[in-house]
Amino acid sequence: MLTLQAPVSQTFTARYGEGATLFASPGRINLIGEHTDYNGGFVFPGAVDKGIVAAIRPNDTARVRLYSIDMDEEVIFGLEEADKPTPSWAHYIFGVCRETIKRGGQVGGFDAVFAGNVPLGAGMSSSAALESTFAFALNELFGCGFDRAELARIGQSTEHNYCGVKCGIMDQFASVFGKQGCLVRLDCRSMEHAYFPFDPQGYRLVLINSCVKHQLTGSPYNDRRLSCERVAQALGRELLRGATLEELEAIRSQISEEDYRRARYVIGEEQRVLGVCEALEQGDYARVGRLMYETHWGLSRDYEVSCEELDLLAEIAEQCGVTGSRMMGGGFGGCTINLVKEELYEPFIATAKQQFEARYGITPLVYEVVISDGARRL
Ligand code: GLA
């Protein structure tokens, strides 16, 4: 994100003058715990070194002037509900303003310029990075006094109410709470969290981007959530969290086969996250890796949020002897996350690129994971 500071700051000065403050928030990875957050389960994300940088300065008016360097577009909007701007990229920031105001924050007008380097549609939460940057910045600049957990909720509500994605809390949480060198295990029901230093000696964590751009807006993501809610209701529970496979079997005839499979995945995933935490404490990376593969195939076959490109990447990883590999994030495209032994790294990346290119005619992109800090003033 460091490379974004100079262009963001210079562009601000050129467009709106002096006096801006710089803020940043990262995208995230998730080691394990996918589609568990909105079920009240556990997730295990970490913030990355790619994110959003924004230069912001209150302007003593009731209007926001916002310039996106990446879109090369300026949008001006007011802060009332009726003022929702047209470009979809601006909904994230408008939503953060509105959600802050709804919670009693005295947000006034401001000028802002921002840019990002989280690959879009890669399942690395570029949108959460954007929301967290602005939630954090407005909280500081307008003295709203919200704690970090509330800032994460402001981002999540923005997705729900202004962007059409009924997401869980994982992405915004990771973006706000990230800590250099640490993954964070979050209990999405109680919001209790614990940092786990993550530096597996002799291994590397690498993302491979299938370059299939995922889109969580629209039905497929929200559909999964509805399935889970239906099953929870059939089980007489508020959330799927804590349900057992036995309980699920007992109501199998009352729910659709599709909902059954989806719930089976979620229940299994809750156990896998706890298994990974235990394995990490014992330094048992082989077990961490096995659980990652199980998650992948659960997401692919039961939850049906993978795609053939991601399945191929996981298969190649397995053939290359990679310790663990799985699709990451909401799905329908984006990246796999791979835990790979140092000595296998080069041959694995070479094979993955070559086989993927032979099948799809494009070279997948590779990102080394650097676990970094969350939302901050620069
Ligand atoms: C997206 C959502 C998250 C989470 C993941 C899947 O990233 O924003 O809340 O549900 O998908 O684990």
mmCIF file of C-alpha atoms and ligand atoms in Angstrom, residues 28 33-35 37-38 167-171 216 221 329-330, ligand 1:
data_model
loop_
_atom_site.group_PDB
_atom_site.id
_atom_site.type_symbol
_atom_site.label_atom_id
_atom_site.label_comp_id
_atom_site.label_asym_id
_atom_site.label_seq_id
_atom_site.Cartn_x
_atom_site.Cartn_y
_atom_site.Cartn_z
ATOM 1 C CA ARG A 28 -7.740 -10.079 3.556
ATOM 2 C CA GLY A 33 -13.702 -20.997 7.776
ATOM 3 C CA GLU A 34 -15.586 -20.138 4.612
ATOM 4 C CA HIS A 35 -19.291 -19.260 4.573
ATOM 5 C CA ASP A 37 -19.468 -16.130 9.367
ATOM 6 C CA TYR A 38 -23.133 -15.490 8.626
ATOM 7 C CA CYS A 167 -22.390 -10.818 3.758
ATOM 8 C CA GLY A 168 -21.113 -11.904 7.133
ATOM 9 C CA ILE A 169 -18.666 -9.900 9.241
ATOM 10 C CA MET A 170 -15.389 -11.633 8.329
ATOM 11 C CA ASP A 171 -14.035 -9.307 5.643
ATOM 12 C CA LEU A 216 -21.200 -11.454 -5.009
ATOM 13 C CA TYR A 221 -24.212 -15.669 -2.456
ATOM 14 C CA GLY A 329 -13.599 -16.185 -0.060
ATOM 15 C CA GLY A 330 -17.153 -16.092 -1.326
HETATM 16 C C1 GLA B 1 -17.497 -13.101 1.295
HETATM 17 C C2 GLA B 1 -18.311 -12.417 2.389
HETATM 18 C C3 GLA B 1 -17.898 -12.911 3.774
HETATM 19 C C4 GLA B 1 -17.870 -14.430 3.844
HETATM 20 C C5 GLA B 1 -17.121 -15.011 2.658
HETATM 21 C C6 GLA B 1 -17.212 -16.514 2.610
HETATM 22 O O1 GLA B 1 -16.169 -12.716 1.350
HETATM 23 O O2 GLA B 1 -18.162 -11.024 2.324
HETATM 24 O O3 GLA B 1 -18.740 -12.368 4.749
HETATM 25 O O4 GLA B 1 -19.164 -14.943 3.944
HETATM 26 O O5 GLA B 1 -17.601 -14.516 1.420
HETATM 27 O O6 GLA B 1 -16.568 -17.073 3.690
#
